[in-house]
Amino acid sequence: MIDIAAQFGDNLARARRQADLSQEELSVMASLHRTEISQLERGLRIARIDTLVKLASSLEVSAGDLLAGLSWSPGGKRLGAFVERREK
Amino acid sequence: MIDIAAQFGDNLARARRQADLSQEELSVMASLHRTEISQLERGLRIARIDTLVKLASSLEVSAGDLLAGLSWSPGGKRLGAFVERREK
């Protein structure tokens, strides 16, 4: 199991440092509270997609870059169900 | 101003139809409630990034595909605003 919030937080903190921005600067560019950025970087909350778009554009990275390391293995299409079995 | 939820909902519905999946089938693959998928497609709620990853993987598209048309113009001294991005 991946800790989604922690992985995203690591990605965000790394991208922010690479962009040489403070949390305060990023918060102004992305119109977010600095507190929210701090909480996201520490894995204390999970971002919504509008926040993802704001952060990725402000950091000049792709949304995929900020989601690096996050993946999902899809389940099968159908739920199990009782079926009729014909006796031979 | 872009309606983030509506744009994402359009992208999601289009990708789901291209994958030839019903809302029910997608909900099973992504371990989400069918109701949530319905609400997302109708632009009634904004997905979190964990939901984005589940949906993109289940539909075999990138997160960026589901975020098509969503972009953010970062503020500097000015406040940022969502802007329309034209697809080529």
XYZ file of N, CA, C and O in Angstrom:
704
model
N 0.834 -1.210 0.000
C 0.000 0.000 0.000
C 0.869 1.260 0.000
O 1.792 1.405 0.788
N 0.553 2.168 -0.901
C 1.249 3.447 -0.962
C 0.518 4.430 -0.049
O -0.699 4.444 0.008
N 1.293 5.227 0.682
C 0.684 6.350 1.392
C 0.617 7.502 0.390
O 1.607 8.174 0.117
N -0.572 7.663 -0.195
C -0.783 8.637 -1.267
C -0.340 10.037 -0.842
O 0.376 10.728 -1.562
N -0.781 10.438 0.336
C -0.505 11.801 0.788
C 0.995 12.024 0.984
O 1.532 13.063 0.614
N 1.676 11.032 1.551
C 3.108 11.182 1.814
C 3.910 11.199 0.518
O 4.848 11.989 0.362
N 3.545 10.325 -0.418
C 4.259 10.290 -1.703
C 4.067 11.600 -2.463
O 5.024 12.167 -3.004
N 2.824 12.080 -2.484
C 2.558 13.352 -3.167
C 3.325 14.486 -2.483
O 3.896 15.359 -3.147
N 3.336 14.464 -1.173
C 4.040 15.499 -0.415
C 5.526 15.532 -0.740
O 6.121 16.606 -0.906
N 6.142 14.346 -0.859
C 7.559 14.274 -1.234
C 7.777 14.853 -2.624
O 8.724 15.606 -2.860
N 6.889 14.479 -3.552
C 7.018 14.976 -4.927
C 6.899 16.504 -4.966
O 7.639 17.181 -5.679
N 5.937 16.998 -4.205
C 5.687 18.440 -4.192
C 6.884 19.195 -3.606
O 7.345 20.186 -4.182
N 7.385 18.714 -2.479
C 8.506 19.401 -1.823
C 9.732 19.399 -2.734
O 10.439 20.406 -2.854
N 9.951 18.272 -3.436
C 11.113 18.175 -4.330
C 10.971 19.160 -5.493
O 11.901 19.890 -5.825
N 9.779 19.179 -6.091
C 9.553 20.076 -7.239
C 9.651 21.540 -6.812
O 10.173 22.387 -7.556
N 9.179 21.836 -5.628
C 9.244 23.227 -5.153
C 10.690 23.663 -4.937
O 11.081 24.774 -5.306
N 11.506 22.761 -4.364
C 12.912 23.113 -4.153
C 13.637 23.260 -5.488
O 14.474 24.147 -5.667
N 13.291 22.372 -6.446
C 13.929 22.476 -7.768
C 13.561 23.791 -8.454
O 14.336 24.329 -9.237
N 12.359 24.278 -8.163
C 11.931 25.560 -8.748
C 12.471 26.739 -7.938
O 12.248 27.895 -8.305
N 13.161 26.423 -6.860
C 13.758 27.446 -6.000
C 12.714 28.432 -5.473
O 12.919 29.650 -5.511
N 11.607 27.873 -5.031
C 10.542 28.699 -4.467
C 10.323 28.343 -3.001
O 10.428 27.181 -2.617
N 10.002 29.358 -2.199
C 9.595 29.101 -0.827
C 8.126 28.679 -0.814
O 7.408 28.870 -1.799
N 7.693 28.108 0.298
C 6.269 27.769 0.422
C 5.424 29.033 0.265
O 4.352 29.015 -0.342
N 5.923 30.118 0.811
C 5.203 31.391 0.738
C 5.066 31.857 -0.715
O 3.974 32.248 -1.154
N 6.160 31.778 -1.449
C 6.122 32.212 -2.845
C 5.176 31.341 -3.669
O 4.373 31.832 -4.464
N 5.295 30.028 -3.448
C 4.419 29.116 -4.187
C 2.958 29.374 -3.847
O 2.082 29.329 -4.719
N 2.706 29.666 -2.584
C 1.316 29.887 -2.175
C 0.718 31.104 -2.885
O -0.452 31.096 -3.261
N 1.520 32.135 -3.101
C 1.012 33.318 -3.801
C 0.759 32.988 -5.272
O -0.287 33.310 -5.830
N 1.716 32.289 -5.889
C 1.570 31.953 -7.312
C 0.356 31.065 -7.563
O -0.301 31.164 -8.597
N 0.095 30.162 -6.615
C -0.977 29.186 -6.804
C -2.275 29.599 -6.117
O -3.262 28.862 -6.173
N -2.277 30.762 -5.496
C -3.450 31.205 -4.738
C -3.935 30.146 -3.751
O -5.110 29.757 -3.737
N -2.992 29.647 -2.965
C -3.325 28.697 -1.901
C -2.783 29.267 -0.596
O -1.900 30.126 -0.604
N -3.285 28.762 0.519
C -2.713 29.174 1.790
C -1.364 28.493 1.985
O -1.205 27.323 1.631
N -0.413 29.207 2.527
C 0.883 28.602 2.793
C 0.711 27.391 3.700
O 1.401 26.377 3.556
N -0.225 27.466 4.608
C -0.498 26.348 5.518
C -0.909 25.101 4.747
O -0.532 23.985 5.107
N -1.686 25.289 3.665
C -2.113 24.130 2.882
C -0.903 23.476 2.213
O -0.779 22.244 2.199
N -0.016 24.284 1.688
C 1.182 23.736 1.048
C 2.027 22.987 2.071
O 2.521 21.889 1.805
N 2.164 23.550 3.236
C 2.914 22.879 4.302
C 2.277 21.537 4.654
O 2.966 20.515 4.789
N 0.966 21.523 4.778
C 0.276 20.269 5.128
C 0.384 19.236 4.011
O 0.554 18.049 4.264
N 0.297 19.707 2.768
C 0.431 18.779 1.638
C 1.830 18.172 1.623
O 1.988 16.959 1.447
N 2.845 18.993 1.827
C 4.225 18.483 1.774
C 4.497 17.490 2.900
O 5.306 16.583 2.745
N 3.810 17.677 4.009
C 4.019 16.754 5.136
C 3.087 15.543 5.076
O 3.079 14.720 5.988
N 2.299 15.449 4.007
C 1.430 14.281 3.857
C 0.260 14.267 4.811
O -0.274 13.215 5.146
N -0.151 15.457 5.233
C -1.250 15.541 6.205
C -2.605 15.705 5.548
O -3.629 15.627 6.206
N -2.596 15.966 4.241
C -3.870 16.059 3.543
C -3.676 15.650 2.088
O -2.555 15.625 1.590
N -4.773 15.311 1.457
C -4.735 14.879 0.059
C -5.314 15.981 -0.800
O -6.413 16.470 -0.544
N -4.554 16.378 -1.815
C -4.961 17.494 -2.674
C -6.140 17.122 -3.552
O -6.326 15.963 -3.920
N -6.936 18.123 -3.901
C -7.943 17.949 -4.938
C -7.298 18.281 -6.281
O -6.229 18.893 -6.335
N -7.985 17.924 -7.372
C -7.370 18.125 -8.683
C -7.204 19.594 -9.039
O -6.318 19.940 -9.801
N -8.046 20.472 -8.508
C -7.834 21.892 -8.811
C -6.529 22.375 -8.169
O -5.767 23.143 -8.773
N -6.259 21.886 -6.977
C -5.006 22.224 -6.306
C -3.818 21.636 -7.074
O -2.782 22.294 -7.234
N -3.971 20.412 -7.564
C -2.920 19.771 -8.367
C -2.578 20.622 -9.582
O -1.393 20.850 -9.888
N -3.593 21.096 -10.296
C -3.369 21.902 -11.500
C -2.676 23.219 -11.140
O -1.732 23.651 -11.813
N -3.117 23.835 -10.061
C -2.489 25.086 -9.617
C -1.006 24.887 -9.297
O -0.152 25.685 -9.691
N -0.707 23.816 -8.567
C 0.668 23.574 -8.150
C 1.554 23.214 -9.335
O 2.666 23.721 -9.468
N 1.057 22.321 -10.204
C 1.875 21.884 -11.335
C 2.202 23.069 -12.243
O 3.354 23.251 -12.655
N 1.199 23.892 -12.549
C 1.449 25.048 -13.421
C 2.416 26.033 -12.768
O 3.312 26.559 -13.428
N 2.239 26.261 -11.489
C 3.104 27.228 -10.802
C 4.545 26.741 -10.736
O 5.490 27.529 -10.779
N 4.727 25.418 -10.638
C 6.074 24.835 -10.539
C 6.641 24.480 -11.914
O 7.769 23.991 -12.013
N 5.846 24.689 -12.963
C 6.266 24.361 -14.330
C 6.654 22.899 -14.479
O 7.663 22.559 -15.106
N 5.859 22.033 -13.870
C 6.005 20.582 -14.056
C 4.641 20.064 -14.519
O 3.648 20.795 -14.493
N 4.603 18.802 -14.948
C 3.320 18.234 -15.349
C 2.604 17.679 -14.126
O 3.227 17.417 -13.088
N 1.291 17.500 -14.271
C 0.535 16.872 -13.183
C 1.115 15.487 -12.908
O 1.231 15.060 -11.758
N 1.510 14.799 -13.981
C 2.092 13.469 -13.826
C 3.366 13.486 -12.989
O 3.627 12.546 -12.233
N 4.150 14.543 -13.120
C 5.374 14.640 -12.312
C 5.036 14.662 -10.824
O 5.728 14.049 -10.005
N 3.984 15.395 -10.470
C 3.615 15.487 -9.053
C 2.940 14.205 -8.560
O 2.818 13.989 -7.355
N 2.501 13.374 -9.507
C 1.861 12.107 -9.136
C 2.831 10.933 -9.275
O 2.426 9.772 -9.154
N 4.111 11.236 -9.500
C 5.104 10.172 -9.691
C 5.093 9.196 -8.517
O 5.034 9.606 -7.357
N 5.124 7.923 -8.831
C 5.165 6.902 -7.789
C 3.795 6.473 -7.317
O 3.664 5.544 -6.522
N 2.755 7.153 -7.796
C 1.385 6.779 -7.421
C 0.776 5.968 -8.557
O 0.717 6.432 -9.690
N 0.330 4.780 -8.260
C -0.362 4.036 -9.306
C -1.425 3.157 -8.675
O -1.459 2.968 -7.454
N -2.271 2.670 -9.504
C -3.421 1.898 -9.062
C -3.520 0.667 -9.943
O -3.433 0.762 -11.163
N -3.701 -0.484 -9.328
C -3.903 -1.710 -10.071
C -5.403 -1.967 -10.122
O -6.018 -2.305 -9.106
N -6.026 -1.771 -11.295
C -7.487 -1.858 -11.360
C -7.996 -3.262 -11.042
O -7.345 -4.253 -11.362
N -9.149 -3.300 -10.439
C -9.821 -4.564 -10.220
C -10.504 -5.027 -11.489
O -10.530 -4.314 -12.486
N -11.057 -6.219 -11.466
C -11.817 -6.714 -12.620
C -13.067 -5.871 -12.823
O -13.454 -5.107 -11.940
N -13.688 -6.009 -13.997
C -14.849 -5.181 -14.315
C -16.091 -5.560 -13.544
O -16.936 -4.743 -13.267
N -16.226 -6.864 -13.288
C -17.506 -7.324 -12.759
C -17.409 -7.689 -11.297
O -16.396 -8.193 -10.827
N -18.495 -7.455 -10.617
C -18.628 -7.963 -9.263
C -18.981 -9.428 -9.360
O -19.581 -9.873 -10.342
N -18.640 -10.159 -8.354
C -19.069 -11.552 -8.329
C -20.577 -11.642 -8.197
O -21.222 -10.725 -7.695
N -21.144 -12.715 -8.694
C -22.595 -12.871 -8.601
C -22.942 -14.360 -8.601
O -22.214 -15.162 -9.186
N -24.023 -14.698 -7.949
C -24.503 -16.072 -8.019
C -25.002 -16.333 -9.427
O -25.655 -15.475 -10.030
N -24.650 -17.446 -9.971
C -25.100 -17.768 -11.325
C -25.769 -19.133 -11.325
O -25.533 -19.968 -10.444
N -26.590 -19.302 -12.312
C -27.289 -20.576 -12.434
C -26.347 -21.609 -13.029
O -25.661 -21.330 -14.002
N -26.271 -22.741 -12.414
C -25.413 -23.790 -12.972
C -26.281 -24.940 -13.397
O -27.066 -25.452 -12.607
N -26.138 -25.308 -14.610
C -26.964 -26.412 -15.102
C -26.310 -27.729 -14.759
O -25.149 -27.954 -15.043
N -27.085 -28.549 -14.157
C -26.587 -29.893 -13.828
C -26.715 -30.766 -15.058
O -27.688 -30.681 -15.791
N -25.695 -31.558 -15.296
C -25.763 -32.431 -16.481
C -26.504 -33.706 -16.138
O -26.377 -34.235 -15.055
N -13.016 32.169 -16.680
C -12.975 31.177 -15.599
C -13.482 29.809 -16.086
O -14.527 29.717 -16.725
N -12.720 28.793 -15.819
C -13.115 27.435 -16.162
C -13.901 26.828 -15.003
O -13.561 27.043 -13.843
N -14.951 26.086 -15.332
C -15.607 25.277 -14.307
C -14.835 23.960 -14.235
O -15.005 23.075 -15.069
N -13.957 23.881 -13.249
C -13.057 22.740 -13.111
C -13.818 21.421 -13.066
O -13.470 20.449 -13.741
N -14.844 21.378 -12.237
C -15.591 20.131 -12.054
C -16.261 19.700 -13.351
O -16.246 18.517 -13.710
N -16.824 20.664 -14.089
C -17.530 20.329 -15.329
C -16.554 19.856 -16.401
O -16.829 18.898 -17.132
N -15.400 20.527 -16.500
C -14.410 20.131 -17.505
C -13.870 18.728 -17.205
O -13.753 17.885 -18.100
N -13.557 18.484 -15.937
C -13.072 17.154 -15.561
C -14.145 16.101 -15.833
O -13.854 15.006 -16.321
N -15.376 16.445 -15.521
C -16.476 15.506 -15.747
C -16.625 15.134 -17.213
O -16.837 13.966 -17.555
N -16.486 16.126 -18.087
C -16.545 15.859 -19.531
C -15.404 14.938 -19.952
O -15.598 13.994 -20.719
N -14.212 15.222 -19.455
C -13.048 14.391 -19.807
C -13.250 12.956 -19.337
O -12.926 11.999 -20.045
N -13.761 12.823 -18.122
C -13.966 11.495 -17.543
C -15.006 10.702 -18.328
O -14.787 9.532 -18.676
N -16.123 11.351 -18.636
C -17.190 10.654 -19.362
C -16.701 10.218 -20.743
O -16.990 9.108 -21.203
N -15.930 11.087 -21.398
C -15.413 10.763 -22.732
C -14.443 9.571 -22.646
O -14.539 8.622 -23.432
N -13.551 9.608 -21.695
C -12.567 8.521 -21.561
C -13.254 7.205 -21.200
O -12.859 6.139 -21.669
N -14.287 7.286 -20.382
C -15.015 6.072 -19.993
C -15.723 5.463 -21.197
O -15.695 4.239 -21.397
N -16.324 6.312 -22.021
C -17.001 5.779 -23.215
C -15.982 5.205 -24.198
O -16.230 4.169 -24.816
N -14.840 5.871 -24.323
C -13.804 5.348 -25.233
C -13.287 3.994 -24.746
O -12.866 3.158 -25.539
N -13.298 3.805 -23.435
C -12.857 2.525 -22.881
C -13.989 1.497 -22.904
O -13.800 0.350 -22.502
N -15.144 1.939 -23.377
C -16.315 1.065 -23.475
C -16.679 0.427 -22.129
O -16.934 -0.768 -22.032
N -16.682 1.256 -21.104
C -17.032 0.792 -19.763
C -18.280 1.521 -19.278
O -18.455 2.709 -19.554
N -19.123 0.811 -18.543
C -20.252 1.469 -17.887
C -19.742 2.123 -16.597
O -18.641 1.834 -16.118
N -20.553 3.012 -16.031
C -20.182 3.610 -14.746
C -20.014 2.510 -13.697
O -19.130 2.571 -12.850
N -20.876 1.503 -13.782
C -20.824 0.394 -12.834
C -19.501 -0.359 -12.964
O -18.835 -0.651 -11.951
N -19.132 -0.669 -14.198
C -17.874 -1.402 -14.413
C -16.671 -0.597 -13.931
O -15.776 -1.115 -13.260
N -16.662 0.696 -14.271
C -15.542 1.540 -13.849
C -15.474 1.636 -12.332
O -14.392 1.616 -11.750
N -16.633 1.709 -11.714
C -16.645 1.842 -10.250
C -16.035 0.613 -9.580
O -15.342 0.729 -8.571
N -16.269 -0.549 -10.182
C -15.691 -1.772 -9.607
C -14.176 -1.777 -9.806
O -13.414 -2.055 -8.875
N -13.750 -1.415 -11.021
C -12.314 -1.419 -11.316
C -11.554 -0.433 -10.431
O -10.414 -0.673 -10.047
N -12.182 0.706 -10.144
C -11.493 1.770 -9.414
C -11.828 1.775 -7.921
O -11.343 2.632 -7.189
N -12.635 0.815 -7.491
C -13.071 0.778 -6.089
C -13.653 2.111 -5.637
O -13.238 2.685 -4.625
N -14.586 2.611 -6.428
C -15.304 3.829 -6.078
C -16.793 3.515 -6.127
O -17.210 2.539 -6.752
N -17.591 4.353 -5.491
C -19.033 4.166 -5.610
C -19.486 4.633 -6.989
O -18.997 5.647 -7.489
N -20.431 3.899 -7.585
C -20.952 4.328 -8.882
C -21.517 5.738 -8.773
O -21.403 6.554 -9.692
N -22.104 6.043 -7.635
C -22.661 7.382 -7.409
C -21.589 8.468 -7.519
O -21.837 9.547 -8.035
N -20.386 8.143 -7.015
C -19.316 9.145 -7.089
C -18.935 9.402 -8.539
O -18.725 10.550 -8.955
N -18.847 8.331 -9.321
C -18.502 8.496 -10.737
C -19.574 9.315 -11.453
O -19.273 10.215 -12.231
N -20.819 9.031 -11.148
C -21.918 9.794 -11.741
C -21.807 11.275 -11.381
O -21.947 12.155 -12.231
N -21.525 11.559 -10.122
C -21.416 12.953 -9.677
C -20.214 13.659 -10.306
O -20.293 14.826 -10.676
N -19.104 12.914 -10.427
C -17.917 13.507 -11.060
C -18.208 13.837 -12.514
O -17.871 14.921 -12.995
N -18.847 12.904 -13.229
C -19.119 13.140 -14.654
C -20.074 14.308 -14.853
O -20.012 15.006 -15.864
N -20.960 14.527 -13.902
C -21.907 15.642 -14.026
C -21.347 16.943 -13.452
O -22.049 17.955 -13.398
N -20.098 16.925 -13.014
C -19.483 18.158 -12.509
C -20.029 18.601 -11.177
O -19.978 19.777 -10.834
N -20.521 17.650 -10.398
C -21.115 18.011 -9.102
C -20.113 17.923 -7.955
O -20.401 18.348 -6.852
N -18.942 17.336 -8.231
C -17.909 17.318 -7.199
C -16.540 17.334 -7.856
O -16.411 17.029 -9.039
N -15.544 17.685 -7.069
C -14.171 17.764 -7.567
C -13.382 16.607 -6.975
O -13.385 16.400 -5.758
N -12.749 15.843 -7.839
C -12.023 14.652 -7.403
C -10.770 15.004 -6.611
O -10.170 16.053 -6.813
N -10.397 14.105 -5.723
C -9.089 14.201 -5.075
C -8.079 13.458 -5.954
O -8.460 12.663 -6.814
N -6.792 13.669 -5.672
C -5.775 13.045 -6.522
C -5.759 11.527 -6.404
O -5.375 10.852 -7.343
N -6.181 10.977 -5.277
C -6.208 9.510 -5.196
C -7.284 8.958 -6.137
O -7.085 7.943 -6.813
N -8.404 9.671 -6.214
C -9.465 9.276 -7.150
C -8.995 9.443 -8.590
O -9.258 8.596 -9.450
N -8.275 10.509 -8.860
C -7.723 10.739 -10.204
C -6.830 9.577 -10.636
O -6.935 9.075 -11.766
N -5.958 9.143 -9.747
C -5.036 8.043 -10.068
C -5.817 6.746 -10.311
O -5.529 6.002 -11.259
N -6.815 6.488 -9.475
C -7.639 5.283 -9.657
C -8.335 5.288 -11.017
O -8.375 4.274 -11.724
N -8.929 6.432 -11.362
C -9.686 6.524 -12.616
C -8.768 6.432 -13.826
O -9.061 5.704 -14.782
N -7.638 7.156 -13.791
C -6.727 7.151 -14.941
C -6.193 5.739 -15.180
O -6.182 5.257 -16.319
N -5.778 5.054 -14.122
C -5.240 3.700 -14.298
C -6.318 2.754 -14.810
O -6.059 1.932 -15.692
N -7.523 2.872 -14.286
C -8.600 1.976 -14.695
C -8.995 2.210 -16.152
O -9.377 1.280 -16.855
N -8.890 3.455 -16.604
C -9.266 3.798 -17.976
C -8.082 3.702 -18.937
O -8.232 3.949 -20.136
N -6.908 3.371 -18.400
C -5.681 3.283 -19.213
C -5.404 4.573 -19.960
O -5.059 4.578 -21.145
N -5.571 5.687 -19.258
C -5.180 6.991 -19.797
C -4.259 7.634 -18.755
O -4.117 7.124 -17.641
N -3.618 8.740 -19.139
C -2.763 9.423 -18.176
C -3.599 10.374 -17.331
O -4.712 10.756 -17.716
N -3.048 10.738 -16.187
C -3.720 11.739 -15.360
C -3.897 13.024 -16.166
O -4.938 13.675 -16.099
N -2.881 13.344 -16.971
C -2.952 14.548 -17.797
C -4.120 14.508 -18.769
O -4.740 15.542 -19.049
N -4.431 13.316 -19.284
C -5.574 13.198 -20.200
C -6.870 13.600 -19.500
O -7.732 14.257 -20.087
N -7.021 13.175 -18.254
C -8.251 13.497 -17.528
C -8.287 14.964 -17.087
O -9.340 15.475 -16.729
N -7.120 15.608 -17.112
C -7.046 17.022 -16.730
C -6.992 17.928 -17.960
O -6.770 19.136 -17.830
N -7.214 17.350 -19.152
C -7.130 18.136 -20.386
C -8.042 19.355 -20.316
O -9.190 19.268 -19.863
N -7.510 20.487 -20.748
C -8.302 21.708 -20.759
C -8.240 22.482 -19.462
O -8.749 23.597 -19.376
N -7.633 21.876 -18.429
C -7.495 22.577 -17.151
C -6.089 23.143 -17.054
O -5.115 22.406 -17.149
N -5.982 24.421 -16.898
C -4.657 24.971 -16.655
C -4.775 26.176 -15.745
O -5.870 26.676 -15.487
N -3.663 26.577 -15.246
C -3.613 27.650 -14.260
C -2.541 28.636 -14.680
O -1.433 28.236 -15.033
N -2.894 29.884 -14.668
C -1.926 30.927 -14.966
C -1.410 31.455 -13.630
O -2.146 32.116 -12.899
N -0.154 31.112 -13.288
C 0.332 31.468 -11.951
C 0.381 32.975 -11.741
O 0.697 33.719 -12.664
N 0.068 33.369 -10.560
C 0.212 34.771 -10.214
C 1.663 35.075 -9.877
O 2.424 34.185 -9.519
N 2.077 36.274 -10.041
C 3.370 36.709 -9.513
C 2.980 37.658 -8.411
O 2.592 37.259 -7.320
N 2.982 38.921 -8.779
C 2.436 39.906 -7.855
C 0.918 39.889 -7.922
O 0.241 40.349 -7.014
N 0.421 39.368 -9.052
C -1.029 39.307 -9.207
C -1.552 37.978 -8.693
O -0.814 37.009 -8.605
N -2.848 37.918 -8.456
C -3.467 36.658 -8.098
C -3.600 35.824 -9.361
O -3.854 36.363 -10.441
N -3.423 34.503 -9.257
C -3.590 33.615 -10.403
C -5.058 33.404 -10.714
O -5.927 33.719 -9.904
N -5.319 32.883 -11.918
C -6.696 32.582 -12.310
C -6.700 31.403 -13.261
O -5.763 31.228 -14.050
N -7.725 30.573 -13.199
C -7.853 29.486 -14.156
C -8.076 30.088 -15.539
O -8.807 31.078 -15.677
N -7.446 29.517 -16.545
C -7.600 30.038 -17.896
C -7.964 28.912 -18.836
O -7.704 27.737 -18.551
N -8.571 29.268 -19.949
C -8.963 28.272 -20.929
C -7.744 27.883 -21.756
O -6.989 28.741 -22.183
N -7.541 26.588 -21.960
C -6.420 26.144 -22.779
C -6.967 25.490 -24.026
O -7.769 24.561 -23.936
N -6.568 25.931 -25.185
C -7.083 25.362 -26.419
C -6.275 24.140 -26.805
O -5.056 24.184 -26.843
N -7.005 23.075 -27.123
C -6.343 21.844 -27.582
C -6.072 21.989 -29.060
O -6.879 22.517 -29.802
N -4.912 21.481 -29.496
C -4.617 21.561 -30.930
C -5.217 20.373 -31.634
O -5.296 19.305 -31.097
